[in-house]
Tab-separated table of C-alpha atoms in Angstrom:
chain	number	residue	atom	x	y	z
A	519	MET	CA	44.061	22.937	63.702
A	520	ILE	CA	40.274	24.194	63.981
A	521	VAL	CA	37.716	22.186	66.143
A	522	ILE	CA	33.986	22.498	65.746
A	523	ILE	CA	31.829	22.280	68.903
A	524	LYS	CA	28.061	22.648	68.998
A	525	LYS	CA	26.020	23.027	72.296
A	526	ASN	CA	22.711	24.546	72.526
A	527	THR	CA	22.593	26.328	69.119
A	528	LYS	CA	25.756	27.723	69.980
A	529	LEU	CA	28.502	26.588	67.384
A	530	ALA	CA	32.178	27.032	68.313
A	531	SER	CA	35.498	27.052	66.716
A	532	VAL	CA	39.010	26.660	68.101
A	533	GLY	CA	42.337	27.539	66.871
A	534	ARG	CA	44.978	25.601	68.699
A	535	TYR	CA	48.686	26.067	69.259
A	536	ILE	CA	48.806	29.742	67.597
A	537	LEU	CA	52.243	31.204	68.530
A	538	MET	CA	51.288	34.150	70.075
A	539	SER	CA	50.661	35.396	73.670
A	540	PRO	CA	47.080	34.714	74.932
A	541	ARG	CA	47.128	38.607	76.405
A	542	LYS	CA	47.679	39.888	73.032
A	543	VAL	CA	45.271	37.862	71.399
A	544	GLY	CA	42.858	38.939	74.010
A	545	ARG	CA	43.289	42.705	73.379
A	546	VAL	CA	41.867	41.788	69.838
A	547	LEU	CA	39.127	39.709	71.066
A	548	ASN	CA	37.589	42.287	73.707
A	549	GLN	CA	36.973	44.380	70.495
A	550	ILE	CA	34.980	41.864	68.553
A	551	ARG	CA	33.161	40.248	71.174
A	552	GLY	CA	29.207	40.977	70.922
A	553	LYS	CA	29.653	42.105	67.417
A	554	ASN	CA	28.047	40.463	64.490
A	555	TYR	CA	29.860	38.473	62.044
A	556	LYS	CA	30.284	41.039	59.178
A	557	GLU	CA	31.231	43.923	61.688
A	558	ALA	CA	33.939	41.718	63.330
A	559	LEU	CA	35.477	40.889	60.134
A	560	MET	CA	35.541	44.561	59.166
A	561	LEU	CA	37.223	45.374	62.392
A	562	LEU	CA	39.649	42.919	62.180
A	563	GLU	CA	40.683	43.870	58.622
A	564	PHE	CA	41.569	47.343	59.867
A	565	MET	CA	43.329	46.660	63.109
A	566	PRO	CA	46.984	46.845	63.165
A	567	TYR	CA	47.770	43.687	65.317
A	568	ARG	CA	49.221	40.472	64.095
A	569	ALA	CA	46.742	38.482	65.994
A	570	CYS	CA	43.932	39.550	63.638
A	571	SER	CA	44.985	37.350	61.100
A	572	PRO	CA	44.351	33.913	62.960
A	573	VAL	CA	41.276	35.346	64.954
A	574	SER	CA	39.567	36.299	61.369
A	575	LYS	CA	40.424	32.839	59.919
A	576	ILE	CA	38.865	31.132	63.138
A	577	ILE	CA	35.569	33.504	62.768
A	578	TYR	CA	35.389	32.858	59.140
A	579	SER	CA	35.570	29.170	59.765
A	580	ALA	CA	33.012	28.929	62.490
A	581	ALA	CA	30.598	31.170	60.077
A	582	ALA	CA	31.056	28.704	57.183
A	583	ASN	CA	30.555	25.698	59.530
A	584	ALA	CA	27.237	27.235	60.863
A	585	GLU	CA	26.176	27.770	57.384
A	586	HIS	CA	27.086	24.540	55.726
A	587	ASN	CA	26.461	22.203	58.606
A	588	PHE	CA	23.750	23.691	60.536
A	589	ASN	CA	21.655	25.774	58.022
A	590	LEU	CA	22.208	29.119	59.983
A	591	ASN	CA	22.301	32.603	58.167
A	592	LYS	CA	25.584	34.062	58.076
A	593	LYS	CA	23.891	37.558	58.394
A	594	LYS	CA	22.126	36.760	61.692
A	595	LEU	CA	25.570	35.278	63.357
A	596	VAL	CA	26.942	37.167	66.660
A	597	ILE	CA	29.879	36.334	68.216
A	598	SER	CA	28.704	35.387	71.709
A	599	GLU	CA	31.977	34.277	73.269
A	600	ALA	CA	35.498	34.790	72.235
A	601	LEU	CA	38.432	33.277	74.684
A	602	ALA	CA	42.121	33.110	74.444
A	603	ASN	CA	43.375	30.383	76.880
A	604	GLN	CA	47.279	29.674	77.436
A	605	GLY	CA	48.752	26.975	75.416
A	606	PRO	CA	52.140	25.237	76.019
A	607	VAL	CA	55.083	27.629	76.105
A	608	PHE	CA	58.256	26.524	74.221
A	609	ARG	CA	61.476	27.341	75.853
A	610	ARG	CA	64.882	27.892	74.078
A	611	LEU	CA	67.967	28.808	75.581
A	612	ARG	CA	70.301	31.864	74.158
A	613	PRO	CA	73.987	32.015	75.184
A	614	ARG	CA	75.245	34.831	77.363
A	615	ALA	CA	78.253	36.093	78.784
A	616	LYS	CA	80.308	33.947	81.196
A	617	GLY	CA	78.823	30.674	79.885
A	618	GLN	CA	75.283	31.306	81.381
A	619	GLY	CA	72.261	30.735	79.356
A	620	PHE	CA	69.387	33.058	79.062
A	621	GLU	CA	65.781	31.580	78.552
A	622	ILE	CA	63.416	32.518	75.815
A	623	ARG	CA	59.792	31.959	76.225
A	624	LYS	CA	57.796	31.539	73.020
A	625	PRO	CA	54.119	31.401	74.171
A	626	SER	CA	51.268	29.776	72.709
A	627	CYS	CA	47.524	30.036	72.825
A	628	HIS	CA	44.328	28.262	72.036
A	629	ILE	CA	41.639	30.548	70.702
A	630	LEU	CA	37.888	29.844	71.127
A	631	ILE	CA	35.201	31.544	69.208
A	632	SER	CA	31.536	30.870	69.567
A	633	VAL	CA	29.050	32.222	67.274
A	634	GLN	CA	25.151	32.169	67.886
A	635	GLU	CA	22.434	33.251	65.488
A	636	LYS	CA	20.670	36.339	66.625
A	637	ASN	CA	16.820	36.122	67.444
A	638	SER	CA	15.223	39.655	66.506
């Protein structure tokens, strides 16, 4: 689910309940923070991490919304903010020896990407 937020010429898109750890997503977001739109998508395309796919979808959505709803130019967009916050953790039990149960944690995260038009 992607949500659109607009504050002071910043446009943010949020992907919620993505089933991966926020630390693993944060490693990808650190690479694209501060880059322009095209550069960020190019970096994400060639990085070997599983988190690149949902992050690129959220960036693409933020840019499309900025262009369609707020008449901003895609070529001038810069990723000003990129965050991965922790979402709910799904817990499952795995049977172990002697009647014990071992907890399997399936973390989720909320990814917020904010784009802003670069003033040059």
